[in-house]
């Protein structure tokens, strides 16, 4: 059984346990006398859509470029801040929905406390004993019913006597009764924003339920089921908002709790149950509370069971915060406690949002990827305006942030990050990745025009310099270089990450055109532009160059490793295809780490993926251990600090990469298996080309694998130094064993 469990309530938000159905989220603290459930809803974004495109950008762009090419970076950056920043400079934030507070009578003295998050069934459980009575709580958020269900019981002579109230820090209009057995909190999210409403209603109970003022009271009950639902006018017209919430609760309350839970479990298991990761007998860790295991990992090697638990938790989180038909995972996924959260809890698209979705395809959660594609569609009309109004270009563009409205203008006045133009381009590579894993041509046909518009923008934005086509201005997020004069700068031209992203995007557009039978002038323009990009180059230290010139770094241990995009998530740098660049990538990582990189959780996760792609299992696992030691909260949330969910998803993806890596041409088995995982198996991982794989290993060596092909494929199967071609027909499954003596598949 895969679970997080504890012997005491959460003392702070980062110890509470997350629940979610993609749209509704809860952080459960597990208090005894006083309990708090901090609630979220995906569309709780303050304010409305705003056109923030800077009207002077297009006019000033030639002068900015001239200053950059002349090396007058400080002058250029002063002008950039004036002319390329958004007006106003910031988007609106994602906000907490509110809180449910419970106050229980007679619960001061208790024993045998236990709370847990069951990852196998997506349910929170809690129990404790007062005198002769065992009190239990069970909470889950159902996707089919679209409500949160709370079932409290008292088994013994004691009874449930408690009050409940809902609150929000600010920005709400009022509270009122919801019939005779419920309470409602409602309001709006600012000018141009959404109306919202949240309700807590009593269901079945053998006690008494009533409402006094803004409090819901339950008395003399041995059991009670409570239902919570909240929503905004993003999903439902304002006039229908409260009736819609009441209808969902009433429909749920007509079912018994067990029936509701069965439907919830079946829905959740249809996704979570596709993949199984096994590292042998881990039962010895079952009796150790999760917080103790994390604390132990700070000064001694982490137990290998944490690797499995973290992997399972990452898949759980993606299902809980990103479901088809909803919104994508934000910087904090779905779970945010603040009215003004860190970085507004938006979609930060210079690595963080992309990392959220790295495990989606490989970990067999392709449906969870769909909300991101819907957001990209929403960005297109806004991005066209930004391209035209700011850069006098065709196509569409987005900078390093977007929001629920698909805002594409520049975010903040931040010289090292704000003026990066690659956000839409990077996101569009996810569409191609989805196609590679699924071979869904209908999806590709739908996304192809979007990919091409992202590429088309750069046909107009790229300028010629020293024989190459380069972006200008741009940054290597979010790093700073030192000019030979000693002057610092961040904005330059033709940075390595830009070239690598464009090489991917242009190539993917060309390949998609070939698959869809499209051959036109735009396709040829994209092909020609790709050939004129600056290649990935090796610098004087033997590392991958980050900028077009071999500048020194102001911060050698910087958290971003942007110039290794070509290693991961891309496949432009590979051990067997570009060995010199792969070695330079290794040098880059060593230099970064020796200077202190990896000090944020998501950065550590990216580094782990890099080492997985370098087929270095020991270094990859070493960084997973460092993540547990330095960058993991006691509830397993990733620590930037503060909490960011990208590290959770990044390491989940890295574990999959350590076990299998695939392209359309080859499948590499156990490329980065660490010694710590000497025995185990994984079932149900996806591979590019439309396939699924099971792997089994013992004593650190492959025993056998099963591969199923959806639509047929011809690939090389690689293990160690051996690479053998195989063919699958559509729907065919083939099993291979590894013969150690012959060093061959049989």
mmCIF file of C-alpha atoms in Angstrom, residues 523-668:
data_model
loop_
_atom_site.group_PDB
_atom_site.id
_atom_site.type_symbol
_atom_site.label_atom_id
_atom_site.label_comp_id
_atom_site.label_asym_id
_atom_site.label_seq_id
_atom_site.Cartn_x
_atom_site.Cartn_y
_atom_site.Cartn_z
ATOM 1 C CA UNK A 523 6.979 24.976 -44.526
ATOM 2 C CA UNK A 524 9.997 25.789 -46.679
ATOM 3 C CA UNK A 525 10.575 29.069 -44.823
ATOM 4 C CA UNK A 526 10.590 27.192 -41.521
ATOM 5 C CA UNK A 527 13.049 24.660 -42.939
ATOM 6 C CA UNK A 528 15.407 27.371 -44.145
ATOM 7 C CA UNK A 529 15.232 29.288 -40.846
ATOM 8 C CA UNK A 530 16.093 26.141 -38.886
ATOM 9 C CA UNK A 531 19.323 25.715 -40.826
ATOM 10 C CA UNK A 532 20.445 29.245 -39.926
ATOM 11 C CA UNK A 533 20.154 28.975 -36.138
ATOM 12 C CA UNK A 534 23.329 29.093 -34.026
ATOM 13 C CA UNK A 535 24.337 25.488 -33.232
ATOM 14 C CA UNK A 536 24.847 24.316 -29.672
ATOM 15 C CA UNK A 537 28.513 25.050 -28.930
ATOM 16 C CA UNK A 538 31.159 24.057 -26.405
ATOM 17 C CA UNK A 539 32.867 26.814 -24.422
ATOM 18 C CA UNK A 540 36.324 27.365 -23.018
ATOM 19 C CA UNK A 541 35.624 25.355 -19.862
ATOM 20 C CA UNK A 542 34.441 22.348 -21.864
ATOM 21 C CA UNK A 543 30.841 23.198 -20.999
ATOM 22 C CA UNK A 544 27.812 23.997 -23.142
ATOM 23 C CA UNK A 545 27.846 27.719 -23.935
ATOM 24 C CA UNK A 546 24.825 29.506 -22.521
ATOM 25 C CA UNK A 547 25.036 32.695 -24.571
ATOM 26 C CA UNK A 548 26.228 33.495 -28.102
ATOM 27 C CA UNK A 549 29.576 34.555 -26.663
ATOM 28 C CA UNK A 550 31.562 32.695 -24.033
ATOM 29 C CA UNK A 551 30.670 35.023 -21.173
ATOM 30 C CA UNK A 552 31.407 34.323 -17.536
ATOM 31 C CA UNK A 553 28.394 33.862 -15.273
ATOM 32 C CA UNK A 554 27.479 36.303 -12.547
ATOM 33 C CA UNK A 555 25.964 33.412 -10.585
ATOM 34 C CA UNK A 556 27.808 30.157 -11.484
ATOM 35 C CA UNK A 557 25.468 28.119 -9.268
ATOM 36 C CA UNK A 558 22.312 29.488 -10.870
ATOM 37 C CA UNK A 559 19.120 27.459 -10.387
ATOM 38 C CA UNK A 560 18.193 27.459 -14.107
ATOM 39 C CA UNK A 561 20.117 25.152 -16.420
ATOM 40 C CA UNK A 562 18.480 26.587 -19.515
ATOM 41 C CA UNK A 563 21.281 25.827 -21.978
ATOM 42 C CA UNK A 564 20.782 22.117 -21.273
ATOM 43 C CA UNK A 565 17.238 22.185 -22.651
ATOM 44 C CA UNK A 566 18.804 20.285 -25.547
ATOM 45 C CA UNK A 567 19.617 17.419 -23.165
ATOM 46 C CA UNK A 568 16.298 17.472 -21.351
ATOM 47 C CA UNK A 569 13.470 17.742 -22.144
ATOM 48 C CA UNK A 570 14.775 17.745 -25.713
ATOM 49 C CA UNK A 571 16.803 14.993 -27.362
ATOM 50 C CA UNK A 572 19.225 17.168 -29.309
ATOM 51 C CA UNK A 573 22.028 16.080 -26.965
ATOM 52 C CA UNK A 574 22.306 12.309 -26.416
ATOM 53 C CA UNK A 575 24.970 9.971 -25.095
ATOM 54 C CA UNK A 576 24.930 7.756 -28.161
ATOM 55 C CA UNK A 577 24.158 10.411 -30.786
ATOM 56 C CA UNK A 578 26.221 13.471 -29.779
ATOM 57 C CA UNK A 579 28.839 12.176 -27.314
ATOM 58 C CA UNK A 580 30.939 15.377 -27.310
ATOM 59 C CA UNK A 581 27.941 17.530 -26.465
ATOM 60 C CA UNK A 582 26.842 14.987 -23.859
ATOM 61 C CA UNK A 583 30.227 15.233 -22.171
ATOM 62 C CA UNK A 584 30.028 19.032 -22.310
ATOM 63 C CA UNK A 585 26.599 18.802 -20.697
ATOM 64 C CA UNK A 586 28.120 16.732 -17.904
ATOM 65 C CA UNK A 587 30.806 19.363 -17.381
ATOM 66 C CA UNK A 588 28.086 22.026 -17.294
ATOM 67 C CA UNK A 589 26.248 20.154 -14.542
ATOM 68 C CA UNK A 590 29.412 19.588 -12.535
ATOM 69 C CA UNK A 591 30.306 23.271 -12.692
ATOM 70 C CA UNK A 592 26.788 24.318 -11.706
ATOM 71 C CA UNK A 593 26.594 21.869 -8.797
ATOM 72 C CA UNK A 594 30.052 22.720 -7.487
ATOM 73 C CA UNK A 595 28.918 26.349 -7.296
ATOM 74 C CA UNK A 596 25.740 25.531 -5.377
ATOM 75 C CA UNK A 597 23.082 24.711 -7.990
ATOM 76 C CA UNK A 598 20.181 22.494 -7.043
ATOM 77 C CA UNK A 599 19.323 24.614 -4.019
ATOM 78 C CA UNK A 600 15.695 24.828 -5.155
ATOM 79 C CA UNK A 601 13.518 21.749 -5.433
ATOM 80 C CA UNK A 602 12.515 22.143 -9.077
ATOM 81 C CA UNK A 603 16.126 22.839 -10.082
ATOM 82 C CA UNK A 604 17.206 19.647 -8.337
ATOM 83 C CA UNK A 605 14.473 17.824 -10.259
ATOM 84 C CA UNK A 606 15.732 19.204 -13.588
ATOM 85 C CA UNK A 607 19.286 18.158 -12.713
ATOM 86 C CA UNK A 608 18.009 14.655 -11.920
ATOM 87 C CA UNK A 609 16.454 14.435 -15.381
ATOM 88 C CA UNK A 610 19.708 15.644 -16.931
ATOM 89 C CA UNK A 611 21.688 12.874 -15.267
ATOM 90 C CA UNK A 612 19.061 10.339 -16.266
ATOM 91 C CA UNK A 613 19.528 11.444 -19.886
ATOM 92 C CA UNK A 614 23.294 11.078 -19.436
ATOM 93 C CA UNK A 615 22.609 7.472 -18.351
ATOM 94 C CA UNK A 616 24.196 8.108 -14.982
ATOM 95 C CA UNK A 617 21.967 6.349 -12.471
ATOM 96 C CA UNK A 618 24.181 7.030 -9.459
ATOM 97 C CA UNK A 619 24.253 10.791 -10.054
ATOM 98 C CA UNK A 620 20.533 10.844 -10.760
ATOM 99 C CA UNK A 621 19.786 8.983 -7.534
ATOM 100 C CA UNK A 622 22.229 11.145 -5.598
ATOM 101 C CA UNK A 623 20.167 14.167 -6.622
ATOM 102 C CA UNK A 624 16.922 12.459 -5.624
ATOM 103 C CA UNK A 625 18.461 11.895 -2.195
ATOM 104 C CA UNK A 626 19.487 15.548 -2.040
ATOM 105 C CA UNK A 627 15.912 16.507 -2.895
ATOM 106 C CA UNK A 628 14.634 14.468 0.050
ATOM 107 C CA UNK A 629 17.271 15.967 2.332
ATOM 108 C CA UNK A 630 17.023 19.623 1.344
ATOM 109 C CA UNK A 631 13.935 20.318 -0.732
ATOM 110 C CA UNK A 632 11.027 18.244 0.542
ATOM 111 C CA UNK A 633 8.410 19.314 3.075
ATOM 112 C CA UNK A 634 7.073 16.786 5.571
ATOM 113 C CA UNK A 635 3.960 16.252 3.439
ATOM 114 C CA UNK A 636 6.258 15.461 0.454
ATOM 115 C CA UNK A 637 5.495 18.756 -1.282
ATOM 116 C CA UNK A 638 8.438 20.185 -3.191
ATOM 117 C CA UNK A 639 10.257 23.030 -1.466
ATOM 118 C CA UNK A 640 11.549 25.882 -3.611
ATOM 119 C CA UNK A 641 11.101 27.339 -0.949
ATOM 120 C CA UNK A 642 8.214 28.147 -0.700
ATOM 121 C CA UNK A 643 6.142 25.285 -2.075
ATOM 122 C CA UNK A 644 6.190 24.740 -5.837
ATOM 123 C CA UNK A 645 4.728 21.576 -7.300
ATOM 124 C CA UNK A 646 7.087 21.362 -10.291
ATOM 125 C CA UNK A 647 9.757 19.551 -8.288
ATOM 126 C CA UNK A 648 7.279 16.790 -7.446
ATOM 127 C CA UNK A 649 6.423 16.310 -11.104
ATOM 128 C CA UNK A 650 10.008 16.720 -12.261
ATOM 129 C CA UNK A 651 11.331 13.894 -10.099
ATOM 130 C CA UNK A 652 8.370 11.678 -10.993
ATOM 131 C CA UNK A 653 9.333 12.148 -14.630
ATOM 132 C CA UNK A 654 13.018 11.575 -13.835
ATOM 133 C CA UNK A 655 12.295 8.223 -12.203
ATOM 134 C CA UNK A 656 10.497 7.134 -15.367
ATOM 135 C CA UNK A 657 13.467 8.364 -17.445
ATOM 136 C CA UNK A 658 15.860 6.368 -15.270
ATOM 137 C CA UNK A 659 13.922 3.202 -16.119
ATOM 138 C CA UNK A 660 13.201 3.667 -19.822
ATOM 139 C CA UNK A 661 13.916 6.285 -22.474
ATOM 140 C CA UNK A 662 12.391 6.260 -25.913
ATOM 141 C CA UNK A 663 12.437 8.073 -29.218
ATOM 142 C CA UNK A 664 10.600 7.136 -32.379
ATOM 143 C CA UNK A 665 13.712 5.163 -33.374
ATOM 144 C CA UNK A 666 14.925 3.432 -30.211
ATOM 145 C CA UNK A 667 13.952 2.269 -26.723
ATOM 146 C CA UNK A 668 16.667 2.285 -24.063
#
